[in-house]
CSV table of C-alpha atoms in Angstrom, one decimal:
chain,number,residue,atom,x,y,z
M,1,MET,CA,24.2,-21.7,-30.4
M,2,ALA,CA,22.4,-18.5,-29.5
M,3,ALA,CA,18.7,-18.1,-28.8
M,4,ASP,CA,16.7,-14.8,-28.8
M,5,ILE,CA,14.6,-13.8,-25.8
M,6,LYS,CA,11.4,-12.2,-27.2
M,7,VAL,CA,8.2,-10.7,-25.7
M,8,PRO,CA,5.6,-13.4,-25.6
M,9,THR,CA,1.9,-13.0,-26.6
M,10,LEU,CA,0.5,-11.1,-23.6
M,11,GLY,CA,-3.2,-11.8,-24.0
M,12,GLU,CA,-6.3,-10.2,-25.4
M,13,SER,CA,-5.9,-6.5,-26.3
M,14,VAL,CA,-2.5,-6.3,-24.7
M,15,THR,CA,0.2,-5.3,-27.2
M,16,THR,CA,2.9,-3.6,-25.1
M,17,ALA,CA,4.6,-4.0,-21.7
M,18,THR,CA,7.3,-2.3,-19.7
M,19,ILE,CA,10.5,-4.0,-18.4
M,20,ALA,CA,9.9,-4.1,-14.7
M,21,ARG,CA,13.0,-6.0,-13.6
M,22,TRP,CA,15.8,-8.2,-15.0
M,23,ILE,CA,16.1,-11.2,-12.7
M,24,ARG,CA,19.3,-12.3,-14.3
M,25,GLN,CA,22.2,-10.1,-15.6
M,26,VAL,CA,24.6,-10.4,-18.5
M,27,GLY,CA,27.2,-13.1,-17.9
M,28,GLU,CA,25.1,-15.2,-15.6
M,29,ALA,CA,24.4,-18.8,-16.3
M,30,VAL,CA,20.7,-19.7,-16.7
M,31,ALA,CA,18.8,-22.9,-16.9
M,32,ALA,CA,16.1,-23.7,-19.5
M,33,ASP,CA,12.7,-22.2,-18.4
M,34,GLU,CA,14.3,-20.2,-15.6
M,35,PRO,CA,12.6,-16.8,-15.1
M,36,LEU,CA,14.8,-14.1,-16.7
M,37,VAL,CA,12.8,-10.9,-16.7
M,38,GLU,CA,9.5,-9.5,-15.4
M,39,LEU,CA,7.2,-7.6,-17.8
M,40,GLU,CA,4.6,-5.3,-16.4
M,41,THR,CA,1.5,-4.9,-18.5
M,42,ASP,CA,-1.6,-2.9,-17.9
M,43,LYS,CA,-3.2,-5.9,-16.2
M,44,VAL,CA,-0.6,-8.2,-14.6
M,45,THR,CA,3.1,-8.8,-14.2
M,46,VAL,CA,4.4,-11.6,-16.5
M,47,GLU,CA,7.7,-13.5,-16.2
M,48,VAL,CA,9.6,-14.4,-19.3
M,49,ASN,CA,11.6,-17.7,-19.0
M,50,ALA,CA,14.8,-18.7,-20.7
M,51,PRO,CA,14.2,-20.5,-24.0
M,52,GLN,CA,17.3,-22.7,-23.4
M,53,ALA,CA,20.1,-23.2,-21.0
M,54,GLY,CA,23.3,-21.1,-21.4
M,55,VAL,CA,24.6,-17.7,-20.5
M,56,LEU,CA,22.7,-14.4,-20.7
M,57,ALA,CA,24.9,-12.7,-23.3
M,58,GLU,CA,22.9,-9.6,-24.1
M,59,ILE,CA,20.1,-7.4,-22.6
M,60,SER,CA,18.5,-5.5,-25.5
M,61,ALA,CA,15.8,-3.8,-23.4
M,62,PRO,CA,16.9,-2.4,-20.1
M,63,GLU,CA,14.5,-1.9,-17.1
M,64,GLY,CA,11.9,0.8,-17.7
M,65,THR,CA,11.8,0.2,-21.5
M,66,GLU,CA,8.4,-0.2,-23.2
M,67,VAL,CA,8.4,-3.2,-25.5
M,68,GLU,CA,5.9,-4.7,-28.0
M,69,VAL,CA,4.8,-8.3,-28.4
M,70,GLY,CA,7.5,-10.1,-30.4
M,71,GLY,CA,10.1,-7.5,-29.5
M,72,LEU,CA,13.7,-8.6,-28.7
M,73,LEU,CA,14.6,-8.6,-25.0
M,74,GLY,CA,18.0,-10.2,-25.1
M,75,ARG,CA,20.0,-13.2,-26.2
M,76,ILE,CA,21.2,-16.4,-24.6
M,77,GLU,CA,24.3,-18.2,-25.8
M,78,ALA,CA,25.3,-21.8,-25.1
M,79,GLY,CA,28.0,-22.2,-22.4
M,80,THR,CA,28.6,-21.4,-18.8
M,81,GLY,CA,28.9,-18.1,-17.1
M,82,ALA,CA,29.8,-16.5,-13.7
M,83,ALA,CA,26.9,-18.1,-11.9
M,84,ALA,CA,27.6,-21.5,-13.3
M,85,ALA,CA,31.4,-21.6,-12.5
M,86,PRO,CA,32.2,-24.4,-10.1
M,87,ALA,CA,32.8,-23.0,-6.6
M,88,ALA,CA,35.4,-24.3,-4.2
M,89,PRO,CA,33.6,-26.5,-1.6
M,90,THR,CA,32.8,-24.5,1.5
M,91,PRO,CA,31.7,-25.9,4.9
M,92,GLU,CA,28.1,-25.4,6.0
M,93,PRO,CA,27.9,-22.4,8.3
M,94,THR,CA,27.3,-23.1,11.9
M,95,PRO,CA,23.9,-22.1,13.2
M,96,LEU,CA,23.8,-18.5,14.4
M,97,PRO,CA,21.8,-17.1,17.2
M,98,PRO,CA,19.1,-14.6,16.3
M,99,ALA,CA,21.1,-11.5,15.3
M,100,THR,CA,20.4,-8.0,16.5
M,101,GLY,CA,23.1,-6.3,14.5
M,102,VAL,CA,25.5,-6.8,11.7
M,103,ARG,CA,28.2,-9.5,11.8
M,104,THR,CA,31.6,-8.0,11.0
M,105,PRO,CA,34.3,-10.5,9.9
M,106,GLN,CA,38.1,-10.3,10.0
M,107,ALA,CA,39.7,-8.5,7.1
M,108,ALA,CA,39.6,-10.6,3.8
M,109,PRO,CA,41.5,-10.2,0.6
M,110,GLY,CA,39.8,-9.0,-2.6
M,111,PRO,CA,37.3,-6.2,-3.3
M,112,VAL,CA,35.0,-5.3,-0.5
M,113,ALA,CA,31.4,-4.7,-1.4
M,114,ARG,CA,30.3,-1.2,-0.6
M,115,PRO,CA,26.8,-0.5,0.8
M,116,GLY,CA,24.4,-0.6,-2.2
M,117,VAL,CA,26.4,-3.1,-4.2
M,118,SER,CA,24.0,-5.7,-5.6
M,119,ALA,CA,24.0,-9.4,-4.8
M,120,LEU,CA,23.0,-12.4,-6.8
M,121,PRO,CA,19.5,-13.6,-5.9
M,122,ALA,CA,20.7,-16.7,-4.0
M,123,ALA,CA,23.1,-14.5,-2.0
M,124,ALA,CA,20.4,-11.9,-1.2
M,125,ARG,CA,18.1,-14.6,0.2
M,126,LEU,CA,20.9,-16.1,2.3
M,127,MET,CA,21.8,-12.7,3.7
M,128,GLU,CA,18.2,-12.0,4.6
M,129,ASP,CA,17.9,-15.4,6.3
M,130,ARG,CA,21.1,-14.9,8.3
M,131,HIS,CA,20.3,-11.2,9.2
M,132,VAL,CA,23.5,-9.8,7.6
M,133,SER,CA,24.0,-6.9,5.3
M,134,GLY,CA,26.3,-6.6,2.3
M,135,GLU,CA,28.7,-4.3,4.0
M,136,GLY,CA,32.1,-5.9,4.5
M,137,ILE,CA,31.4,-8.9,2.2
M,138,ALA,CA,33.9,-9.4,-0.6
M,139,GLY,CA,32.0,-9.6,-3.9
M,140,THR,CA,33.8,-11.9,-6.4
M,141,ALA,CA,31.0,-12.3,-9.0
M,142,LYS,CA,30.9,-10.2,-12.2
M,143,ASP,CA,31.0,-6.4,-11.6
M,144,GLY,CA,31.8,-7.0,-7.9
M,145,ARG,CA,28.4,-8.5,-7.1
M,146,ILE,CA,28.1,-10.7,-4.1
M,147,SER,CA,27.6,-14.5,-4.7
M,148,LYS,CA,26.3,-17.1,-2.3
M,149,GLY,CA,29.8,-18.4,-1.8
M,150,ASP,CA,30.9,-15.0,-0.7
M,151,VAL,CA,28.2,-14.9,1.9
M,152,LEU,CA,29.1,-18.5,3.1
M,153,GLU,CA,32.7,-17.5,3.5
M,154,PHE,CA,31.8,-14.4,5.4
M,155,LEU,CA,29.5,-16.4,7.8
M,156,ASN,CA,32.2,-18.9,8.6
M,157,LYS,CA,34.8,-16.3,9.7
M,158,PRO,CA,35.1,-15.6,13.4
M,159,ALA,CA,33.5,-12.3,14.4
M,160,VAL,CA,35.8,-9.8,16.0
M,161,GLN,CA,32.9,-7.6,17.2
M,162,GLN,CA,29.2,-7.4,17.3
M,163,ALA,CA,28.1,-4.1,15.8
M,164,PRO,CA,24.8,-2.6,16.9
M,165,PRO,CA,22.0,-2.2,14.4
M,166,PRO,CA,22.4,0.9,12.3
M,167,VAL,CA,20.3,3.8,13.7
M,168,LYS,CA,17.9,5.1,11.1
M,169,PRO,CA,18.5,8.8,10.7
M,170,ALA,CA,15.8,11.0,12.0
M,171,ARG,CA,13.5,12.4,9.4
M,172,THR,CA,14.3,16.0,8.7
M,173,PRO,CA,11.4,18.4,8.8
M,174,ASP,CA,11.8,19.4,5.2
M,175,VAL,CA,11.6,15.8,3.8
M,176,ARG,CA,7.8,15.5,3.7
M,177,GLU,CA,7.2,14.2,0.2
M,178,GLU,CA,8.0,11.1,-1.7
M,179,ARG,CA,7.7,10.9,-5.5
M,180,VAL,CA,7.1,7.4,-6.9
M,181,LYS,CA,6.5,6.6,-10.6
M,182,MET,CA,3.1,5.1,-11.3
M,183,THR,CA,3.1,1.5,-12.5
M,184,ARG,CA,1.5,0.7,-15.8
M,185,LEU,CA,-1.3,-1.1,-14.0
M,186,ARG,CA,-2.1,1.9,-11.8
M,187,LYS,CA,-2.0,4.2,-14.9
M,188,THR,CA,-4.3,1.9,-16.8
M,189,ILE,CA,-6.7,1.7,-13.9
M,190,ALA,CA,-6.8,5.5,-13.6
M,191,ALA,CA,-7.4,5.9,-17.4
M,192,ARG,CA,-10.1,3.2,-17.6
M,193,LEU,CA,-12.0,4.6,-14.7
M,194,LYS,CA,-11.9,8.1,-16.1
M,195,ASP,CA,-12.9,6.8,-19.5
M,196,ALA,CA,-15.9,5.1,-18.0
M,197,GLN,CA,-17.0,8.3,-16.4
M,198,ASN,CA,-16.5,10.3,-19.6
M,199,SER,CA,-18.1,7.8,-22.1
M,200,ALA,CA,-21.0,6.2,-20.2
M,201,ALA,CA,-24.1,7.9,-19.0
M,202,MET,CA,-23.5,6.3,-15.6
M,203,LEU,CA,-26.1,6.2,-12.8
M,204,THR,CA,-26.3,4.3,-9.5
M,205,THR,CA,-29.4,2.9,-7.9
M,206,PHE,CA,-29.5,1.5,-4.3
M,207,ASN,CA,-31.4,-1.0,-2.3
M,208,GLU,CA,-30.9,-2.9,0.9
M,209,VAL,CA,-31.1,-6.7,1.6
M,210,ASP,CA,-31.8,-8.5,4.8
M,211,MET,CA,-29.0,-11.1,5.1
M,212,SER,CA,-30.7,-13.2,7.8
M,213,ALA,CA,-31.7,-16.1,5.4
M,214,ILE,CA,-28.2,-16.3,3.8
M,215,MET,CA,-26.4,-16.1,7.1
M,216,GLY,CA,-28.7,-18.7,8.7
M,217,LEU,CA,-28.3,-21.1,5.7
M,218,ARG,CA,-24.5,-20.6,5.8
M,219,ALA,CA,-24.3,-21.2,9.5
M,220,GLU,CA,-26.3,-24.4,9.3
M,221,TYR,CA,-24.5,-26.0,6.3
M,222,LYS,CA,-21.0,-24.5,6.2
M,223,ASP,CA,-19.3,-27.4,7.9
M,224,ALA,CA,-21.1,-30.0,5.8
M,225,PHE,CA,-20.4,-28.0,2.7
M,226,GLU,CA,-16.7,-27.7,3.4
M,227,LYS,CA,-16.5,-31.4,4.2
M,228,LYS,CA,-18.3,-32.5,1.0
M,229,HIS,CA,-16.4,-30.2,-1.3
M,230,LYS,CA,-13.0,-30.9,0.1
M,231,GLY,CA,-12.1,-27.8,2.0
M,232,ILE,CA,-14.0,-25.2,-0.1
M,233,ARG,CA,-15.5,-22.7,2.2
M,234,LEU,CA,-19.1,-21.5,1.9
M,235,GLY,CA,-19.0,-17.7,1.6
M,236,PHE,CA,-21.5,-15.0,0.5
M,237,ASN,CA,-20.1,-14.4,-3.0
M,238,GLY,CA,-21.4,-17.6,-4.4
M,239,PHE,CA,-25.0,-16.6,-3.5
M,240,PHE,CA,-24.5,-13.1,-5.0
M,241,VAL,CA,-23.1,-14.5,-8.2
M,242,LYS,CA,-26.1,-17.0,-8.5
M,243,ALA,CA,-28.6,-14.2,-7.7
M,244,VAL,CA,-27.1,-12.0,-10.4
M,245,CYS,CA,-27.1,-14.8,-13.0
M,246,ALA,CA,-30.8,-15.4,-12.3
M,247,ALA,CA,-31.7,-11.8,-12.5
M,248,VAL,CA,-29.9,-11.1,-15.9
M,249,GLN,CA,-32.1,-13.8,-17.5
M,250,GLU,CA,-35.1,-11.5,-16.9
M,251,PHE,CA,-33.2,-8.2,-17.7
M,252,PRO,CA,-30.7,-9.1,-20.4
M,253,ALA,CA,-29.7,-5.5,-21.0
M,254,VAL,CA,-27.8,-5.5,-17.7
M,255,ASN,CA,-25.5,-8.2,-19.2
M,256,ALA,CA,-25.1,-6.5,-22.6
M,257,GLU,CA,-22.7,-4.0,-24.1
M,258,ILE,CA,-22.6,-1.3,-26.7
M,259,ASP,CA,-20.5,-1.8,-29.8
M,260,GLY,CA,-20.8,1.2,-32.1
M,261,ASP,CA,-24.4,1.6,-33.1
M,262,ASP,CA,-25.2,-2.0,-31.9
M,263,ILE,CA,-26.3,-3.5,-28.6
M,264,VAL,CA,-24.6,-6.9,-28.1
M,265,TYR,CA,-26.7,-9.2,-25.9
M,266,LYS,CA,-24.8,-12.0,-24.2
M,267,HIS,CA,-26.6,-15.3,-23.7
M,268,PHE,CA,-24.0,-16.3,-21.1
M,269,VAL,CA,-22.6,-14.7,-17.9
M,270,HIS,CA,-18.8,-14.3,-17.5
M,271,MET,CA,-18.7,-12.8,-14.0
M,272,GLY,CA,-15.9,-10.5,-13.1
M,273,ILE,CA,-15.0,-10.5,-9.4
M,274,ALA,CA,-13.0,-7.5,-8.2
M,275,VAL,CA,-10.1,-8.5,-5.9
M,276,GLY,CA,-7.3,-6.5,-4.4
M,277,GLY,CA,-3.9,-7.5,-5.9
M,278,ALA,CA,-0.3,-6.6,-5.0
M,279,ASN,CA,-0.3,-3.7,-7.4
M,280,GLY,CA,-3.9,-2.6,-7.5
M,281,LEU,CA,-7.5,-3.8,-8.2
M,282,VAL,CA,-7.9,-6.6,-10.7
M,283,VAL,CA,-11.0,-8.3,-12.0
M,284,PRO,CA,-10.6,-12.0,-12.8
M,285,VAL,CA,-13.5,-13.6,-14.6
M,286,ILE,CA,-15.5,-16.7,-13.8
M,287,ARG,CA,-16.4,-18.2,-17.2
M,288,ASP,CA,-20.0,-19.3,-17.7
M,289,ALA,CA,-20.9,-18.5,-14.1
M,290,ASP,CA,-24.5,-19.1,-14.9
M,291,GLN,CA,-23.7,-22.8,-15.6
M,292,LYS,CA,-21.7,-23.4,-12.4
M,293,SER,CA,-22.6,-24.5,-8.9
M,294,ILE,CA,-22.0,-22.4,-5.8
M,295,ALA,CA,-19.2,-24.8,-4.9
M,296,GLN,CA,-17.5,-24.3,-8.2
M,297,ILE,CA,-17.9,-20.5,-7.9
M,298,GLU,CA,-16.5,-20.4,-4.4
M,299,SER,CA,-13.6,-22.5,-5.4
M,300,GLU,CA,-12.7,-20.2,-8.3
M,301,ILE,CA,-13.0,-17.1,-6.2
M,302,ALA,CA,-10.7,-18.5,-3.6
M,303,GLY,CA,-8.2,-19.3,-6.3
M,304,PHE,CA,-8.4,-15.8,-7.7
M,305,ALA,CA,-7.8,-14.2,-4.3
M,306,LYS,CA,-4.7,-16.3,-3.7
M,307,ALA,CA,-3.3,-15.7,-7.2
M,308,ALA,CA,-3.9,-12.0,-6.9
M,309,LYS,CA,-2.1,-11.9,-3.6
M,310,ASP,CA,0.8,-13.9,-5.0
M,311,GLY,CA,0.9,-12.0,-8.3
M,312,THR,CA,0.3,-15.1,-10.4
M,313,LEU,CA,-3.0,-14.2,-12.2
M,314,LYS,CA,-2.8,-15.0,-15.9
M,315,LEU,CA,-3.9,-12.6,-18.6
M,316,GLU,CA,-6.6,-14.9,-19.9
M,317,GLN,CA,-8.2,-14.8,-16.5
M,318,LEU,CA,-8.7,-11.1,-16.6
M,319,SER,CA,-10.6,-10.6,-19.9
M,320,GLY,CA,-14.0,-11.2,-21.4
M,321,GLY,CA,-16.2,-10.3,-18.4
M,322,THR,CA,-19.9,-9.4,-19.1
M,323,PHE,CA,-20.8,-8.2,-15.6
M,324,SER,CA,-18.8,-7.5,-12.4
M,325,ILE,CA,-19.3,-7.6,-8.7
M,326,THR,CA,-17.2,-5.6,-6.2
M,327,ASN,CA,-17.3,-6.0,-2.5
M,328,GLY,CA,-16.2,-2.9,-0.6
M,329,GLY,CA,-17.6,-4.4,2.6
M,330,VAL,CA,-14.4,-6.3,3.2
M,331,TYR,CA,-12.8,-3.0,3.8
M,332,GLY,CA,-15.6,-1.7,5.9
M,333,SER,CA,-17.5,0.4,3.3
M,334,LEU,CA,-21.1,0.9,4.2
M,335,MET,CA,-22.2,2.5,0.9
M,336,SER,CA,-20.5,3.4,-2.4
M,337,THR,CA,-21.2,4.1,-6.1
M,338,PRO,CA,-19.0,1.6,-8.0
M,339,ILE,CA,-17.6,2.6,-11.4
M,340,LEU,CA,-18.3,0.6,-14.5
M,341,ASN,CA,-15.7,-1.8,-15.9
M,342,PRO,CA,-15.9,-1.0,-19.7
M,343,PRO,CA,-17.3,-2.4,-22.0
M,344,GLN,CA,-19.6,-3.8,-19.4
M,345,SER,CA,-22.8,-1.9,-18.8
M,346,ALA,CA,-23.4,-2.6,-15.1
M,347,ILE,CA,-21.7,-3.5,-11.9
M,348,LEU,CA,-23.0,-4.6,-8.5
M,349,GLY,CA,-21.5,-3.2,-5.3
M,350,MET,CA,-21.7,-5.2,-2.1
M,351,HIS,CA,-21.1,-3.6,1.2
M,352,LYS,CA,-20.6,-4.2,5.0
M,353,ILE,CA,-23.2,-6.3,6.8
M,354,GLN,CA,-24.4,-4.2,9.7
M,355,GLU,CA,-27.2,-4.8,12.3
M,356,ARG,CA,-29.8,-2.2,12.0
M,357,PRO,CA,-33.4,-1.6,13.3
M,358,VAL,CA,-35.9,-2.3,10.6
M,359,ALA,CA,-39.7,-2.4,10.5
M,360,LEU,CA,-41.1,-6.0,10.0
M,361,ASN,CA,-44.8,-6.9,10.3
M,362,GLY,CA,-45.5,-3.8,12.3
M,363,GLN,CA,-42.6,-4.2,14.7
M,364,VAL,CA,-39.1,-2.8,15.0
M,365,VAL,CA,-36.5,-5.7,14.9
M,366,ILE,CA,-32.8,-5.9,14.5
M,367,ARG,CA,-31.6,-7.5,11.3
M,368,PRO,CA,-28.2,-7.9,9.6
M,369,MET,CA,-28.6,-5.5,6.6
M,370,MET,CA,-26.4,-4.8,3.6
M,371,TYR,CA,-26.8,-1.9,1.2
M,372,LEU,CA,-26.6,-2.9,-2.5
M,373,ALA,CA,-25.7,-0.6,-5.3
M,374,VAL,CA,-25.9,-1.1,-9.1
M,375,SER,CA,-24.1,1.4,-11.3
M,376,TYR,CA,-25.3,1.2,-14.9
M,377,ASP,CA,-24.9,2.8,-18.3
M,378,HIS,CA,-28.2,4.7,-18.9
M,379,ARG,CA,-27.5,4.6,-22.7
M,380,ILE,CA,-28.5,0.9,-22.8
M,381,ILE,CA,-30.2,0.3,-19.5
M,382,ASP,CA,-33.4,2.1,-18.5
M,383,GLY,CA,-33.9,3.1,-14.9
M,384,ARG,CA,-36.9,0.8,-14.6
M,385,GLU,CA,-34.7,-2.2,-15.7
M,386,ALA,CA,-31.9,-1.3,-13.3
M,387,VAL,CA,-34.2,-0.9,-10.3
M,388,SER,CA,-36.1,-4.1,-11.2
M,389,PHE,CA,-32.9,-6.0,-11.6
M,390,LEU,CA,-31.7,-5.0,-8.2
M,391,VAL,CA,-35.0,-5.9,-6.6
M,392,ARG,CA,-34.7,-9.4,-8.2
M,393,VAL,CA,-31.2,-9.8,-6.7
M,394,LYS,CA,-32.6,-8.7,-3.3
M,395,GLU,CA,-35.5,-11.1,-3.4
M,396,SER,CA,-33.2,-14.1,-4.3
M,397,LEU,CA,-30.9,-13.3,-1.4
M,398,GLU,CA,-33.6,-12.8,1.1
M,399,ASP,CA,-35.3,-16.1,0.1
M,400,PRO,CA,-32.6,-18.4,-1.4
M,401,ARG,CA,-35.3,-20.9,-2.3
M,402,ARG,CA,-36.1,-18.7,-5.3
M,403,LEU,CA,-32.8,-19.6,-6.8
M,404,LEU,CA,-33.5,-23.3,-6.5
M,405,LEU,CA,-37.0,-23.0,-7.9
M,406,GLU,CA,-35.8,-20.4,-10.6
M,407,ILE,CA,-38.6,-17.9,-9.8
């Protein structure tokens, strides 16, 4: 019985994807729900799993092909394939000392894998763990690919010599450029940022905040906070999210968007938090951030950061934001003008905390200061509203008691 492999629903406003990589190849056995192919959308990379166990009989969309939701990717047929064929029992390889070169076995019958011949995933992992290359390994899988059994057989043969590591050829003077095709995510980021500049009347206003109160509060309670909330760390982002949520109640246009000739005011805050992912900047969303505690906010942000690093963010986590926060300070930025994340009308930029001399009660003192920036769409937000909004955020951060008292 055959089963079609189709492009799944990819999330809000995502209708197409590009085949990034086929994890399995035609003729290989697959288990039910095993990852088969990676799809790259304009937001995240998505794995498509096998609908049933069997053999990958056909690949309808090769790597690099653009496909639509519901489109056919390939077909699985019941049965067993090359990867599922029972292998002759092989002894476990004896532990090897840390290798500094490539292990070369005695001559073996069968086809010899040339440099560049691909290996099955399990074989590739084993070769990486054992510090061996594919050169000299007999590939017995389909199309001469190297299987795990081939690697094990290679490892258990006595070495006749220890070859030195290959010397990387010197870079010739005329090879000074490298051309790499842009990913869908990078192209989408570029297009959205340019669209934001072209469509919105974007302005940026600045202020600075004395972080002494937040830093003192954090230093005093971070251990107790982490203990009470089971390992959740008390950072700065939770305070900034709460400060923004409080300020948008007074200035709702900052949390609104333009839809044709209408202004849509949101009576909730879905807070986007910009994080650096494996393939570029992504903005996962904390739903109903205005209804959540600092502990809940910090927990979600930590989860987003890990998922972005691992490439496991889900599409539904990246849509529906009403306001965004970006922190260039983690990279050392002292000041910047953040770009809007359409259709949102404002974004808050955090920056590096730096000790600076400031005037306080007629005296010059040293304080940990941070520049804040709010970029906003002047079509919907007046300058007075943007400046006043940023002042409210500053006041809440410099005196966190205002957040508790809601003033």
